[in-house]
PDB file of C-alpha atoms in Angstrom:
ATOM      1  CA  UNK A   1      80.623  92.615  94.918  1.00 94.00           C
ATOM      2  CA  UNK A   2      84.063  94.252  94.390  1.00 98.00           C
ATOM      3  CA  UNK A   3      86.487  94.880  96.802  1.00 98.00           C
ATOM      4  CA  UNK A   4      89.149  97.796  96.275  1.00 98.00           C
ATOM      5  CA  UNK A   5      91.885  95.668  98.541  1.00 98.00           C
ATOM      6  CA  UNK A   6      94.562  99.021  99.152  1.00 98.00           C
ATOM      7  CA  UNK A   7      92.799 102.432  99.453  1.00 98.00           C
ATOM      8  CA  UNK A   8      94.258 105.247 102.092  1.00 98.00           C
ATOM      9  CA  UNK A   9      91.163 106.593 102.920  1.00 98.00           C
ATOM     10  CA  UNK A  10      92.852 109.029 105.925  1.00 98.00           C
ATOM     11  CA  UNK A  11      94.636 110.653 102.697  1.00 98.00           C
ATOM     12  CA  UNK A  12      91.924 111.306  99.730  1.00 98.00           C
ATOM     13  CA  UNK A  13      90.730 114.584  98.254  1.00 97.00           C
ATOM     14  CA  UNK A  14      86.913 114.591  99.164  1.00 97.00           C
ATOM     15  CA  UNK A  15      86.840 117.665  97.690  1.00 96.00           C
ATOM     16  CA  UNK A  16      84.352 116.307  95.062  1.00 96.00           C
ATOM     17  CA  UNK A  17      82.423 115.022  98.399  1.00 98.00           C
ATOM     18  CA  UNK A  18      81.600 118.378  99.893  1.00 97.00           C
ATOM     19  CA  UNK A  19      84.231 116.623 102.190  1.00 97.00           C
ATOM     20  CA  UNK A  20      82.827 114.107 103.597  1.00 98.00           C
ATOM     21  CA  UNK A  21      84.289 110.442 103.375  1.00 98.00           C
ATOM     22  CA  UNK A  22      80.638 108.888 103.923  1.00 98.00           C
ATOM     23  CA  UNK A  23      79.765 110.170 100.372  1.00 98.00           C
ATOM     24  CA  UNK A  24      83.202 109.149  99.139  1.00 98.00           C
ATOM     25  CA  UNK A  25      82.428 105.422 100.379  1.00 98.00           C
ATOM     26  CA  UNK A  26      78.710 105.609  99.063  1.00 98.00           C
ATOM     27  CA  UNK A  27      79.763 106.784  95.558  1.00 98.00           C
ATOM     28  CA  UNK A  28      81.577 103.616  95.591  1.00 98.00           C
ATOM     29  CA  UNK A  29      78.595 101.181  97.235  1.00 98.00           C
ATOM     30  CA  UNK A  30      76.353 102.482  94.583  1.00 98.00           C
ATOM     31  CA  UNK A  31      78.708 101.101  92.018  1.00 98.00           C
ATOM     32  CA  UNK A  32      79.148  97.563  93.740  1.00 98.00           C
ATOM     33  CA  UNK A  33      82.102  98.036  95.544  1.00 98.00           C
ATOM     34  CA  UNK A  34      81.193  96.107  98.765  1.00 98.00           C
ATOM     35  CA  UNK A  35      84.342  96.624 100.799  1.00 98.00           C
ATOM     36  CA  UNK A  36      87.584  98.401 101.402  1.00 98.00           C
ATOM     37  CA  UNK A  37      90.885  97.682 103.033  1.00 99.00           C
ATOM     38  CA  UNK A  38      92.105 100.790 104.436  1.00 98.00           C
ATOM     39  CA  UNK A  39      95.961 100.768 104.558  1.00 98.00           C
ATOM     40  CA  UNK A  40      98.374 102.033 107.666  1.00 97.00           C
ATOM     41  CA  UNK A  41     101.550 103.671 106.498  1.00 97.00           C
ATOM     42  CA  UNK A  42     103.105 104.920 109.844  1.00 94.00           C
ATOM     43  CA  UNK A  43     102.578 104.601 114.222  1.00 94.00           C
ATOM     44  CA  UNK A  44     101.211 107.951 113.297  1.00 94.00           C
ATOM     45  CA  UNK A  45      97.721 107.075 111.194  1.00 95.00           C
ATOM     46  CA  UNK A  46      97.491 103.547 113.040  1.00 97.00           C
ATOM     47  CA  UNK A  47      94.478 105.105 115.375  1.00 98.00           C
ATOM     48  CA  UNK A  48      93.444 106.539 112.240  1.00 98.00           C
ATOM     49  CA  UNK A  49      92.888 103.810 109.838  1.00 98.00           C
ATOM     50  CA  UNK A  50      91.817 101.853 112.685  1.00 98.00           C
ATOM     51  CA  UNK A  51      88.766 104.371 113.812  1.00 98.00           C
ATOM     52  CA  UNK A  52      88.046 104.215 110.107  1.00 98.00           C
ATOM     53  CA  UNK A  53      87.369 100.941 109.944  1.00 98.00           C
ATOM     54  CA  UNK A  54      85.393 100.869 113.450  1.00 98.00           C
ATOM     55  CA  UNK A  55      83.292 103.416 111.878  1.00 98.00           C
ATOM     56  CA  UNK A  56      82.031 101.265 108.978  1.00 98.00           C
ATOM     57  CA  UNK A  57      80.857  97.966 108.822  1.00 98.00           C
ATOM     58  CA  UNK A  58      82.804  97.462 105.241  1.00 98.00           C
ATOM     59  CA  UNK A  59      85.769  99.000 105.810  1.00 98.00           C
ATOM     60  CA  UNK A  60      88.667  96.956 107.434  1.00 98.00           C
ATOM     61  CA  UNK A  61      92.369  98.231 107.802  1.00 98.00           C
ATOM     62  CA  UNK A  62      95.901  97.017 108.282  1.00 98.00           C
ATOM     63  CA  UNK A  63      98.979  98.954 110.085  1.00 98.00           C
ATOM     64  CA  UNK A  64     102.207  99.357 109.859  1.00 97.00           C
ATOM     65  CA  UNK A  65     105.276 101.128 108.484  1.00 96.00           C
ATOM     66  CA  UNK A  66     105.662 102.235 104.739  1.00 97.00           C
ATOM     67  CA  UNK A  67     109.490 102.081 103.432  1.00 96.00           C
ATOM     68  CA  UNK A  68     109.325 105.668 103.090  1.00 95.00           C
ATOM     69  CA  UNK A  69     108.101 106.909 106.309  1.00 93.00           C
ATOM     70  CA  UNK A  70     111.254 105.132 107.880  1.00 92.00           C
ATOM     71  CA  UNK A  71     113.802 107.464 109.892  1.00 83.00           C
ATOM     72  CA  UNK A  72     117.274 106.475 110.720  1.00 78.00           C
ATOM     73  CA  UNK A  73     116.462 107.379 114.166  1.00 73.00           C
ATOM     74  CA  UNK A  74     113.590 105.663 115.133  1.00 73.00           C
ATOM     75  CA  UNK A  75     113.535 101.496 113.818  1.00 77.00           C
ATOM     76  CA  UNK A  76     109.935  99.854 113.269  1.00 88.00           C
ATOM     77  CA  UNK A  77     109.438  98.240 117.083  1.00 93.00           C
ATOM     78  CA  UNK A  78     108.264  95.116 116.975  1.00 96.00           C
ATOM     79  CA  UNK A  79     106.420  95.287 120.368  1.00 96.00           C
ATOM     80  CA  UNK A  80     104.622  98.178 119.055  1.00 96.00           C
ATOM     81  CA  UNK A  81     103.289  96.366 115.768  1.00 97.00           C
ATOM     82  CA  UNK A  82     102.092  93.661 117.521  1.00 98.00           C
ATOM     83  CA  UNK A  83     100.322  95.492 119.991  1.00 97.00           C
ATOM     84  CA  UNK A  84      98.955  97.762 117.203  1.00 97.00           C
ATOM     85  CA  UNK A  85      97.935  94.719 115.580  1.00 98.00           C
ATOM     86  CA  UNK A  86      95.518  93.525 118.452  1.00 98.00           C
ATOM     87  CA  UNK A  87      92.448  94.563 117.022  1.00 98.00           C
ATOM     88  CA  UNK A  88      89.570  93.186 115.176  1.00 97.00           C
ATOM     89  CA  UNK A  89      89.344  94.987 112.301  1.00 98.00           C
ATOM     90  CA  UNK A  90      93.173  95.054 111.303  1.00 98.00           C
ATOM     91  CA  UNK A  91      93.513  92.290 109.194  1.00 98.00           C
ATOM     92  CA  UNK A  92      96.692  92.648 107.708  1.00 98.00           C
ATOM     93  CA  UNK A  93     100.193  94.267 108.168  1.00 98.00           C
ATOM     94  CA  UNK A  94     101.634  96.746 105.815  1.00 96.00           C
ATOM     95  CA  UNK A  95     102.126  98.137 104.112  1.00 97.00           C
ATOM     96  CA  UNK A  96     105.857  97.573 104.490  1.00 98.00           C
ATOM     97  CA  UNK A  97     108.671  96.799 101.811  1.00 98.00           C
ATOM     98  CA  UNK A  98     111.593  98.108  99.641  1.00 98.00           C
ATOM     99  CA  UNK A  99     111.670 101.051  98.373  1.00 97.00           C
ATOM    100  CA  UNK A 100     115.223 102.242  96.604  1.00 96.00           C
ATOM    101  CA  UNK A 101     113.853 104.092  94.246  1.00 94.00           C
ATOM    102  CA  UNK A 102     112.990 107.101  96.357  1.00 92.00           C
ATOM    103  CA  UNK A 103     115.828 106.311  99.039  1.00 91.00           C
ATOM    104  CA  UNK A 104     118.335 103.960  98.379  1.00 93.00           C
ATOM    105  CA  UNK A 105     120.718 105.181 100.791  1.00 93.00           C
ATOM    106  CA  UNK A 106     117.862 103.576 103.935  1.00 94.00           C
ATOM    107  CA  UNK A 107     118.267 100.422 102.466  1.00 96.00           C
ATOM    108  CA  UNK A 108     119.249  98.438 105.320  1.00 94.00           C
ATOM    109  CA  UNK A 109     116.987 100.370 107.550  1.00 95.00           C
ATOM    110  CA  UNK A 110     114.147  98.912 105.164  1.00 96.00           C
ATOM    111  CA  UNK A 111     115.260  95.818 104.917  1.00 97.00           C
ATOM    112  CA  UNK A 112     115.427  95.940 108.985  1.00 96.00           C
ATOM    113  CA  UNK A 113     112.017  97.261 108.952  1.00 97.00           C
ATOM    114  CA  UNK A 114     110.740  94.489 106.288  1.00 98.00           C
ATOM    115  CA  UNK A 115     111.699  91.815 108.410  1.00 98.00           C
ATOM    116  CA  UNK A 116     110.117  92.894 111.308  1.00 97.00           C
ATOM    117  CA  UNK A 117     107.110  93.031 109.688  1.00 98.00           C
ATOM    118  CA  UNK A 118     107.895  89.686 108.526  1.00 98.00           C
ATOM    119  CA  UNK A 119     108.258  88.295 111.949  1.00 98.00           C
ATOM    120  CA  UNK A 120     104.928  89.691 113.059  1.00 98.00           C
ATOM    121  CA  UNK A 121     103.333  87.835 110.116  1.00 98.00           C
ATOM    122  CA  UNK A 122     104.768  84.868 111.600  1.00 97.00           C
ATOM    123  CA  UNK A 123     103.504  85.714 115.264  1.00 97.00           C
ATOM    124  CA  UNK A 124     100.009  86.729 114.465  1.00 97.00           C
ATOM    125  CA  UNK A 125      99.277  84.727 110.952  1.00 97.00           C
ATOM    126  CA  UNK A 126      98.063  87.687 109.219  1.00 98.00           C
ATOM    127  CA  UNK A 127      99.016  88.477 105.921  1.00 98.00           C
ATOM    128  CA  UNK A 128     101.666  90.905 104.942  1.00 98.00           C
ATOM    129  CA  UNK A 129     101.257  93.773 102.220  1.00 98.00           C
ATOM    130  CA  UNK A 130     104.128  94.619 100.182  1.00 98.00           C
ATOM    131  CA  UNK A 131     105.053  97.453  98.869  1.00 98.00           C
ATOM    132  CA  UNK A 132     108.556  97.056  96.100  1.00 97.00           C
ATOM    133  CA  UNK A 133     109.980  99.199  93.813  1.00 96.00           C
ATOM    134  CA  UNK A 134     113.470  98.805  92.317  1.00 95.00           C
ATOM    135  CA  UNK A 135     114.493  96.269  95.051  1.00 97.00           C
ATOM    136  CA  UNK A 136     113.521  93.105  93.203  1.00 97.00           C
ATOM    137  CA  UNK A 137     116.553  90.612  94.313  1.00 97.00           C
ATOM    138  CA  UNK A 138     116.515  92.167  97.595  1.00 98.00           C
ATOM    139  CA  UNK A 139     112.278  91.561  98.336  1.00 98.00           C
ATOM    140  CA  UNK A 140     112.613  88.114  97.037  1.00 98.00           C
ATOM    141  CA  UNK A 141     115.493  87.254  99.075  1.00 98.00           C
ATOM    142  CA  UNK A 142     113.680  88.273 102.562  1.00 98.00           C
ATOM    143  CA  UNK A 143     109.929  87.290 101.540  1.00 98.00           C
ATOM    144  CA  UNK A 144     112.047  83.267 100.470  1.00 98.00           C
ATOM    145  CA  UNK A 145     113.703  83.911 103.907  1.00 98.00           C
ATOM    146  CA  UNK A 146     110.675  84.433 105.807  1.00 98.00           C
ATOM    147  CA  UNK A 147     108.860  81.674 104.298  1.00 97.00           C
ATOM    148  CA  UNK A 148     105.393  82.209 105.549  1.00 97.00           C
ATOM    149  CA  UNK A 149     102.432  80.059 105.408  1.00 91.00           C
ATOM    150  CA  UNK A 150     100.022  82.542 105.210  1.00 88.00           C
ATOM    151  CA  UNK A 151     101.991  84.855 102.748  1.00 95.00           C
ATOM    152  CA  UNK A 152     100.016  88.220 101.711  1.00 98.00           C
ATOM    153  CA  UNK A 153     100.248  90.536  98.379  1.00 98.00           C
ATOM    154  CA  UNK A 154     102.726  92.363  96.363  1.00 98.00           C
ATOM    155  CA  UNK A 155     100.669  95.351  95.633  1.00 98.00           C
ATOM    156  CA  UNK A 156     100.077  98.100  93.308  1.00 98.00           C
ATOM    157  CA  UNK A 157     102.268  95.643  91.032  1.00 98.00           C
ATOM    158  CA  UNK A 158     105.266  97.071  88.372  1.00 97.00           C
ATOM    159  CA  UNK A 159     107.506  94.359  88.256  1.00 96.00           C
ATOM    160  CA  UNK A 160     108.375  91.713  85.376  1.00 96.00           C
ATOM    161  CA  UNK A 161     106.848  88.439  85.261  1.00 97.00           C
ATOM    162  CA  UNK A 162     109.730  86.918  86.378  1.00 97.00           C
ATOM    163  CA  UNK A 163     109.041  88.450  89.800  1.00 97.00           C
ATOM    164  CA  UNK A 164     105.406  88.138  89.547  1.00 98.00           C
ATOM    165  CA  UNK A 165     106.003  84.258  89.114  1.00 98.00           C
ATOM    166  CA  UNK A 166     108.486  84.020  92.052  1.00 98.00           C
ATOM    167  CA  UNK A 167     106.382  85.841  94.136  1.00 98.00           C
ATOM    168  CA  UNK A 168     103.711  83.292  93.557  1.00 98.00           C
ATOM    169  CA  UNK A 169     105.568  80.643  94.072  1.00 98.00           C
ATOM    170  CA  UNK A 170     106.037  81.546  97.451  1.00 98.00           C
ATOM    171  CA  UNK A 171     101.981  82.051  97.701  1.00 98.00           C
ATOM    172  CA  UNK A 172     101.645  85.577  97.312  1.00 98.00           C
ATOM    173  CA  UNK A 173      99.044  87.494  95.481  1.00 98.00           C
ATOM    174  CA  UNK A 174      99.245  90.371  92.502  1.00 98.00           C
ATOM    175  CA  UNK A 175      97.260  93.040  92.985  1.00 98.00           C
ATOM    176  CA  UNK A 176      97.150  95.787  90.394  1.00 98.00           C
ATOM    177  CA  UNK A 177      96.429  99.218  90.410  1.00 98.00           C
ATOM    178  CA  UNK A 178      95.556 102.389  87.456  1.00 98.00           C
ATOM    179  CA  UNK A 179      98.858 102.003  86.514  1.00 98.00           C
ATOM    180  CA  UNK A 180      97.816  99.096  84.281  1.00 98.00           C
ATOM    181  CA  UNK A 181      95.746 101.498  82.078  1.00 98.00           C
ATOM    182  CA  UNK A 182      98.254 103.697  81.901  1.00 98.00           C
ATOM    183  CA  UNK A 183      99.525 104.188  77.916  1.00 96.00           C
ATOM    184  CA  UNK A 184     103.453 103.097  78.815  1.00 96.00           C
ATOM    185  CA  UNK A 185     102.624 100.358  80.740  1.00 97.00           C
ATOM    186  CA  UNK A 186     102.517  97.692  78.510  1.00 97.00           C
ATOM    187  CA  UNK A 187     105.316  95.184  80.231  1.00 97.00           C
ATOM    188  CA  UNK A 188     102.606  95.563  83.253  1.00 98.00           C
ATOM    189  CA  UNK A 189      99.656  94.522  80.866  1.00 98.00           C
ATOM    190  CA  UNK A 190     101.312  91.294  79.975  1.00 98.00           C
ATOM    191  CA  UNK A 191     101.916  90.607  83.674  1.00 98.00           C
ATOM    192  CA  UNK A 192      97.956  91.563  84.011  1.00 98.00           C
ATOM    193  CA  UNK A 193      97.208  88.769  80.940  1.00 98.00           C
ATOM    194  CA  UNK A 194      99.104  85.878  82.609  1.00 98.00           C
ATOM    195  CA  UNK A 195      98.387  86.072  86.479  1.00 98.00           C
ATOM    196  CA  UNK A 196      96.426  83.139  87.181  1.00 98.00           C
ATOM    197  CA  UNK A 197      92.503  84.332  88.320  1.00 98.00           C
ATOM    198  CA  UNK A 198      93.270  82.763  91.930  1.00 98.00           C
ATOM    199  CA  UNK A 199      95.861  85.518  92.499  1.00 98.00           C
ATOM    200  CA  UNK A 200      94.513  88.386  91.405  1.00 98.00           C
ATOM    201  CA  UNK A 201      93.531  90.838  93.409  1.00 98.00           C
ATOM    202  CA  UNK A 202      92.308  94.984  92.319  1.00 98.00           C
ATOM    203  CA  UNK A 203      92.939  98.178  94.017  1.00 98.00           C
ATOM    204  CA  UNK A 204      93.069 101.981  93.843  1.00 98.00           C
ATOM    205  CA  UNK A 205      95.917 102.898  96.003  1.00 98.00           C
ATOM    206  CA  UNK A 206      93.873 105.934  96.257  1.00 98.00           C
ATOM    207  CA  UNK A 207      94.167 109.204  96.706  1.00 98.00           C
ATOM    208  CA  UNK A 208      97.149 108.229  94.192  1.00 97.00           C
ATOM    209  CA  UNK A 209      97.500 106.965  90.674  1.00 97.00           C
ATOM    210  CA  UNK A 210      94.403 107.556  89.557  1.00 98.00           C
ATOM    211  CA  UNK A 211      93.083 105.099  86.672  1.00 98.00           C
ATOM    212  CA  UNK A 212      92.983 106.407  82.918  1.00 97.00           C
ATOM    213  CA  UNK A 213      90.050 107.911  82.227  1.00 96.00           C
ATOM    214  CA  UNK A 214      90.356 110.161  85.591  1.00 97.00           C
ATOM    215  CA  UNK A 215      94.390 110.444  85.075  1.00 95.00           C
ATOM    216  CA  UNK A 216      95.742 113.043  86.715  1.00 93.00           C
ATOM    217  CA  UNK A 217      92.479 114.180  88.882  1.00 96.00           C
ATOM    218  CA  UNK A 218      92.430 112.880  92.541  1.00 97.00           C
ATOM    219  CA  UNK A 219      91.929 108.815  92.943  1.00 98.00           C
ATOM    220  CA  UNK A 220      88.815 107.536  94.968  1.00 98.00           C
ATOM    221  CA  UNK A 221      87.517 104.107  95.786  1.00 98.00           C
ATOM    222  CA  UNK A 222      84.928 104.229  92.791  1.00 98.00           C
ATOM    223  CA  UNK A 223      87.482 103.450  90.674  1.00 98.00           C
ATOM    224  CA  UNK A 224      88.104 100.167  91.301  1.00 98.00           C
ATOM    225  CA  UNK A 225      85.673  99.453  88.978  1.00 98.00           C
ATOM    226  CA  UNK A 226      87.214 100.885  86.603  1.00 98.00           C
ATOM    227  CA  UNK A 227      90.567  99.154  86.948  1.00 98.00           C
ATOM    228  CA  UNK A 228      88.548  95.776  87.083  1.00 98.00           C
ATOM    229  CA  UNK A 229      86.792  96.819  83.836  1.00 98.00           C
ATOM    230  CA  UNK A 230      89.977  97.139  82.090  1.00 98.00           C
ATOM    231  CA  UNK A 231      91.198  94.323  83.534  1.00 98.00           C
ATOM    232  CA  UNK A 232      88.306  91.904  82.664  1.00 98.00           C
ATOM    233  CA  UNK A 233      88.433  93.473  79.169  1.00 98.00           C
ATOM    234  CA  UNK A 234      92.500  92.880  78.875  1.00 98.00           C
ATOM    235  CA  UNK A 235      92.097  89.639  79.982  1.00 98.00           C
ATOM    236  CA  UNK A 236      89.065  88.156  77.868  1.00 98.00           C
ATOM    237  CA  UNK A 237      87.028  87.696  80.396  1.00 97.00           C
ATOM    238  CA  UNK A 238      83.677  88.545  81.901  1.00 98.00           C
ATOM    239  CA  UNK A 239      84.085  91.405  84.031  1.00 98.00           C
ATOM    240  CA  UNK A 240      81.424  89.601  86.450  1.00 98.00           C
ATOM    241  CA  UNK A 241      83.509  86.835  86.626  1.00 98.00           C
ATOM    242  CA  UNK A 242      86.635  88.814  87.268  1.00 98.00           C
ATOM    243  CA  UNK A 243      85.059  90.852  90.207  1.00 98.00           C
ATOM    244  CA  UNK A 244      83.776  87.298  91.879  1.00 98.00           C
ATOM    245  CA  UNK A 245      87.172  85.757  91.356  1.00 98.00           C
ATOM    246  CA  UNK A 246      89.169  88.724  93.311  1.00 98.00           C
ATOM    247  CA  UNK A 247      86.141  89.278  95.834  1.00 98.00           C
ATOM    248  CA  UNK A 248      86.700  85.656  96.321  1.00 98.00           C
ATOM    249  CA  UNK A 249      90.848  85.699  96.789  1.00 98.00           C
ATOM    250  CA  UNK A 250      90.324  88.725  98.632  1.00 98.00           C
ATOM    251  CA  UNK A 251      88.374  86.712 101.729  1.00 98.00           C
ATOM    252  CA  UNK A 252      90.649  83.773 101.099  1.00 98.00           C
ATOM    253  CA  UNK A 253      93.882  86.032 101.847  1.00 98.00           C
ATOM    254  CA  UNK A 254      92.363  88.090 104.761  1.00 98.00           C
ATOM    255  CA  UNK A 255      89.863  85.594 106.541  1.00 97.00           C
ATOM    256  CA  UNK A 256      89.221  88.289 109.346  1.00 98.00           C
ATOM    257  CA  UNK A 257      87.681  90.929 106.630  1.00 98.00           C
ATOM    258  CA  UNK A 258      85.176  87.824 105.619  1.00 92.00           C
TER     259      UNK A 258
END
């Protein structure tokens, strides 16, 4: 089995499914992929996600607030995330983060936000999934803060290896995305050689980034297999071996999607 471990299945193109997600998910089954972690990006698509997941026995889901759905006017509520936590198939919380590429002027408003998050983690023991990009020091600095026992996953990973070890250090996973097949992304592919096969994890991040060959056409589930491919291929190893190694860190970080 394979697990795509970040897919936003409320968001992809099933235009190539007569539009029906069940064919989406079964296009994926019938190429091994045995589960899916559905991700929550606002208070908006929290029912969503989460009637998603009651829907289908494979599917589980996380919520809470993406970086870039932040407004100045309206802080991520900690009583809210916990109660929208309070349910048995959200198994994680997330995706939350640093984001200063897009909007570097909300920085402390993510960094507010990112803590919260970090706090519920600490209430409720379930992992956290983080989403960084051009806030290195600054993610570091509140994930060492936090210092959780039950850590969570850096995902769709871009950083250095520098980061990539840090973050591990601290008992995070890497999860990696299409971007690794991508042709510029070499720095990535040497982060992708080196991360230890008990930290790995693989994902789509779908409807987005879609893997290379599909590049540029709408992302689905399915292709988790093909990131893993090129993965196990990159990495000189069996690609069964790969997909039981990240199936396997997969139920070891999020015990509730076992």
């Amino acid at each position: 089995m394979l697990i795509d471990s970040h897919c936003h299945l409320d968001r992809l193109d099933l235009t190539a499914h007569a539009g029906s997600l069940d064919a989406a998910l079964d296009a994926a089954r019938q190429r091994g992929v045995g589960k899916f972690l559905c991700i929550g990006v606002d208070a908006a698509n929290a029912p969503t996600v989460k009637r998603i997941a009651e829907l289908h026995a494979d599917v589980f889901c996380s919520v809470g607030i993406h970086p870039l759905d932040l407004t100045r006017e309206t802080p991520t509520d900690l009583a809210w995330l916990l109660d929208a936590l309070d349910h048995p198939r959200v198994v994680a919380i997330g995706e939350t983060g640093l984001d200063y590429h897009y909007q570097p002027d909300m920085a402390a408003q993510q960094q507010l936000s990112l803590q919260c998050h970090l706090q519920a983690a600490r209430q409720t023991g379930k992992p956290v999934i983080i989403h960084t990009r051009e806030a290195r020091a600054d993610t570091l600095r509140l994930l060492r803060e936090a210092a959780l026992p039950n850590a969570g996953v850096l995902h769709c990973f871009t950083e250095d290896w520098d980061m990539a070890r840090a973050a591990m250090d601290m008992g995070y996973y890497i999860s990696l995305s299409g971007i690794v097949t991508f042709r510029n992304a070499e720095a990535l592919r040497e982060v992708a050689r080196r991360v230890p096969a008990d930290r790995l994890l693989v994902e789509t991040d779908s409807p987005y980034l879609a893997p290379v060959p599909y590049r540029g056409k709408p992302n689905e589930p399915q292709f988790v297999c093909d990131v893993a491919a090129f993965l196990a291929d990159l990495r000189g190893e069996p690609l069964e071996l790969l997909w039981q190694n990240t199936t396997d860190n997969f139920h070891r970080l999020f015990p509730l999607a076992r």
